Amino acid sequence: MNKIINFENINIQYVDYQVLMNINFVLREGEMLYLVGRSGEGKTSLIKAIVGDLKLSGQSASVLGCNLLNISKNQLPAFRKRIGIVSQDLGLLHDRSVFDNLDFVLRATGWKSSNERLLRVNEVLELVGLSSKRDQMPHRLSGGQRQKLAISRALLNKPELVIADEPTGQLDPESSEEIVALLANINQLGTSLIISTHDLMSIDMHPARVVRCSEGKLIDLGGILFDLNNS
């Protein structure tokens, strides 16, 4: 399978602080991967690096065929459109309905036809199980439903890669399992997927490759489960 992410001997840093050093990281087309580690160990920094938000140095850094070591600011919007991000803060528009939240994203990313936008929003809502909530406001949704709306938004432009940053962090165990099951189903439909998480129960129920951020390094654990607090 093709490598949609390929970092070779890469350093990730803020202006004056190096977060991850000399890392090697590969994600193959169609793969699902859990990114784990204690808070502050670099999970969010790796995600920001993958989408071109942090400075990189080193040998090679390719994402979806783009060289992130020399990508220009003008190239970033088209590049990022190919990646669906589910952020921790969800970023929902609380003064707009479920449908209007999604329609807004499509209009902002160049979908001019109202009929095409309608079809795409309905497709995505059906996929995540929110069709009956299309006219609801976000504050009327449960925590799990709001997370599904955030996932819906990430899927709108048919991304090749979806990255979910702590998608179950604020949810009860039942809702957490439902969200990870949904993400696993999206992966099974062909979308490459990275889930940054502390939720070991969900990893156990939906096993996949595990990569850990620890002390400035990435450690590929394969399918191994472990206690984050004692390892």
Coordinates of C-alpha atoms in Angstrom, one line a residue:
M1 CA 0.0 0.0 0.0
N2 CA 1.1 3.6 -0.6
K3 CA 2.5 5.6 2.2
I4 CA 0.2 8.6 2.7
I5 CA 2.4 9.9 5.5
N6 CA 6.2 9.3 5.5
F7 CA 8.4 11.1 8.0
E8 CA 12.1 10.2 8.0
N9 CA 14.4 11.6 10.7
I10 CA 12.2 14.5 11.3
N11 CA 12.3 17.1 14.1
I12 CA 9.1 19.0 15.1
Q13 CA 9.5 22.2 17.0
Y14 CA 7.8 25.4 18.1
V15 CA 9.9 28.6 17.7
D16 CA 12.4 27.8 20.5
Y17 CA 11.3 24.4 21.7
Q18 CA 11.9 21.0 20.0
V19 CA 8.9 18.7 20.8
L20 CA 9.7 15.5 18.9
M21 CA 13.2 14.6 17.7
N22 CA 14.5 12.5 14.9
I23 CA 11.2 10.7 14.4
N24 CA 10.2 8.2 11.8
F25 CA 6.5 7.8 11.1
V26 CA 4.6 6.0 8.4
L27 CA 0.8 5.8 7.7
R28 CA -0.2 3.6 4.8
E29 CA -3.2 4.2 2.6
G30 CA -6.4 2.8 4.2
E31 CA -4.7 2.3 7.6
M32 CA -6.2 3.1 11.0
L33 CA -3.8 4.1 13.8
Y34 CA -4.1 5.2 17.4
L35 CA -1.7 7.9 18.7
V36 CA -1.3 7.7 22.4
G37 CA 0.9 9.2 25.2
R38 CA 0.6 11.4 28.3
S39 CA -0.5 15.0 27.9
G40 CA 2.3 17.2 26.8
E41 CA 4.3 14.4 25.1
G42 CA 3.7 15.6 21.6
K43 CA 0.5 14.0 20.2
T44 CA -1.1 17.4 19.3
S45 CA 2.2 18.7 18.0
L46 CA 2.5 15.7 15.6
I47 CA -1.0 16.3 14.3
K48 CA -0.2 20.0 13.8
A49 CA 2.9 19.0 11.9
I50 CA 1.0 16.6 9.7
V51 CA -1.3 19.4 8.5
G52 CA 1.5 21.9 8.0
D53 CA 1.0 24.0 11.2
L54 CA 4.4 23.5 12.7
K55 CA 7.9 23.9 11.4
L56 CA 9.7 20.7 10.4
S57 CA 13.4 19.9 9.8
G58 CA 15.1 16.7 8.8
Q59 CA 15.5 14.3 6.0
S60 CA 12.0 13.8 4.5
A61 CA 8.4 14.7 5.4
S62 CA 5.7 13.7 2.9
V63 CA 1.9 13.8 3.5
L64 CA -0.5 12.9 0.7
G65 CA 2.4 13.4 -1.8
C66 CA 3.2 16.9 -0.6
N67 CA 6.7 17.7 0.7
L68 CA 6.1 19.6 4.0
L69 CA 9.7 20.7 4.2
N70 CA 9.2 23.2 1.4
I71 CA 5.4 23.6 1.0
S72 CA 4.4 27.2 0.4
K73 CA 1.6 29.1 2.2
N74 CA -0.3 29.3 -1.1
Q75 CA -0.3 25.5 -1.4
L76 CA -1.5 24.9 2.2
P77 CA -5.3 25.5 1.6
A78 CA -5.6 22.9 -1.2
F79 CA -3.4 20.5 0.8
R80 CA -5.5 20.8 4.0
K81 CA -8.8 20.3 2.1
R82 CA -7.6 16.7 1.6
I83 CA -7.5 16.2 5.3
G84 CA -10.5 16.0 7.7
I85 CA -9.8 17.3 11.2
V86 CA -11.9 16.5 14.3
S87 CA -10.5 18.9 16.8
Q88 CA -10.9 18.7 20.6
D89 CA -12.9 21.9 20.7
L90 CA -15.3 20.7 18.0
G91 CA -15.5 24.2 16.5
L92 CA -19.3 24.0 15.9
L93 CA -21.3 27.1 15.0
H94 CA -23.8 27.3 17.9
D95 CA -26.1 29.8 16.2
R96 CA -26.8 27.5 13.3
S97 CA -28.6 24.2 12.9
V98 CA -26.9 20.9 12.2
F99 CA -27.6 21.3 8.5
D100 CA -26.4 24.9 8.4
N101 CA -23.2 24.0 10.2
L102 CA -22.4 21.6 7.4
D103 CA -23.7 23.7 4.5
F104 CA -21.5 26.6 5.8
V105 CA -18.4 24.5 5.5
L106 CA -19.3 23.4 1.9
R107 CA -19.9 27.0 0.8
A108 CA -16.6 28.1 2.4
T109 CA -14.7 25.4 0.6
G110 CA -16.1 26.2 -2.9
W111 CA -19.3 24.1 -3.3
K112 CA -21.4 26.6 -5.4
S113 CA -24.4 24.4 -6.3
S114 CA -27.0 24.3 -3.5
N115 CA -28.3 21.0 -4.9
E116 CA -24.9 19.4 -4.6
R117 CA -24.4 20.8 -1.1
L118 CA -27.8 19.4 -0.1
L119 CA -27.0 15.9 -1.4
R120 CA -23.6 15.9 0.3
V121 CA -24.9 17.1 3.6
N122 CA -27.6 14.4 3.5
E123 CA -25.1 11.7 2.6
V124 CA -22.8 12.6 5.5
L125 CA -25.6 12.9 8.0
E126 CA -26.9 9.4 7.0
L127 CA -23.4 8.0 7.4
V128 CA -23.0 9.2 11.0
G129 CA -26.6 8.6 12.0
L130 CA -27.8 12.2 12.4
S131 CA -30.3 12.5 9.6
S132 CA -33.2 13.0 12.1
K133 CA -31.3 15.9 13.8
R134 CA -30.6 18.0 10.7
D135 CA -32.8 20.9 11.9
Q136 CA -31.6 20.8 15.6
M137 CA -29.3 23.4 17.1
P138 CA -26.0 22.1 18.5
H139 CA -26.9 22.9 22.1
R140 CA -29.9 20.5 21.8
L141 CA -27.7 17.6 20.9
S142 CA -26.0 15.1 23.3
G143 CA -22.3 15.1 23.7
G144 CA -22.0 12.1 21.4
Q145 CA -24.2 13.7 18.8
R146 CA -22.1 16.9 18.8
Q147 CA -19.1 14.7 18.3
K148 CA -20.8 13.0 15.4
L149 CA -21.5 16.5 13.9
A150 CA -17.9 17.4 14.2
I151 CA -17.0 14.1 12.4
S152 CA -19.6 14.9 9.7
R153 CA -17.9 18.2 9.1
A154 CA -14.5 16.5 8.7
L155 CA -16.0 14.2 6.1
L156 CA -17.7 16.8 3.9
N157 CA -14.9 17.2 1.3
K158 CA -14.3 13.5 1.0
P159 CA -10.8 13.6 2.6
E160 CA -8.2 11.0 2.0
L161 CA -7.1 11.2 5.7
V162 CA -9.1 11.9 8.8
I163 CA -7.4 12.9 12.1
A164 CA -9.5 12.9 15.3
D165 CA -7.8 14.6 18.3
E166 CA -9.2 13.1 21.5
P167 CA -12.7 12.4 20.1
T168 CA -13.9 10.6 23.2
G169 CA -12.3 12.8 25.8
Q170 CA -15.5 14.4 27.1
L171 CA -17.8 11.4 26.6
D172 CA -19.2 8.6 28.8
P173 CA -18.1 5.1 28.0
E174 CA -21.1 4.1 25.9
S175 CA -20.9 7.2 23.8
S176 CA -17.1 6.8 23.5
E177 CA -17.5 3.3 22.1
E178 CA -20.1 4.5 19.6
I179 CA -17.8 7.3 18.3
V180 CA -14.8 5.0 17.9
A181 CA -17.0 2.4 16.2
L182 CA -18.2 5.1 13.8
L183 CA -14.6 6.2 13.1
A184 CA -13.6 2.5 12.5
N185 CA -16.5 2.2 10.1
I186 CA -15.3 5.3 8.2
N187 CA -11.8 3.7 8.0
Q188 CA -13.3 0.4 6.7
L189 CA -14.9 2.4 3.9
G190 CA -11.4 3.4 2.7
T191 CA -10.4 6.6 4.6
S192 CA -7.1 6.5 6.3
L193 CA -7.5 7.4 10.0
I194 CA -5.4 8.7 13.0
I195 CA -7.1 8.8 16.4
S196 CA -5.2 10.6 19.2
T197 CA -6.6 9.2 22.4
H198 CA -6.2 8.2 26.1
D199 CA -9.2 5.8 25.8
L200 CA -7.6 2.3 26.1
M201 CA -11.0 0.7 26.3
S202 CA -11.9 1.8 22.8
I203 CA -8.6 0.6 21.5
D204 CA -9.3 -2.8 23.0
M205 CA -12.8 -2.9 21.4
H206 CA -11.5 -1.7 18.0
P207 CA -7.9 -2.8 17.8
A208 CA -5.5 -1.2 15.3
R209 CA -1.8 -0.2 15.2
V210 CA -0.7 1.9 18.2
V211 CA 2.1 4.6 18.1
R212 CA 3.2 6.3 21.4
C213 CA 4.6 9.7 21.9
S214 CA 7.1 9.6 24.8
E215 CA 10.1 11.8 25.8
G216 CA 10.5 13.4 22.4
K217 CA 10.2 10.2 20.5
L218 CA 7.7 8.0 18.6
I219 CA 7.5 4.4 19.6
D220 CA 5.6 2.0 17.3
L221 CA 3.8 -0.5 19.6
G222 CA 2.0 -2.4 16.9
G223 CA -1.2 -3.7 18.5
I224 CA 0.1 -3.8 22.1
L225 CA -2.1 -2.4 24.8
F226 CA -0.5 -0.9 28.0
D227 CA -1.2 1.3 31.0
L228 CA -0.4 4.9 30.1
N229 CA 0.0 5.9 33.7
N230 CA 2.6 3.1 34.5
S231 CA 4.6 2.8 31.3

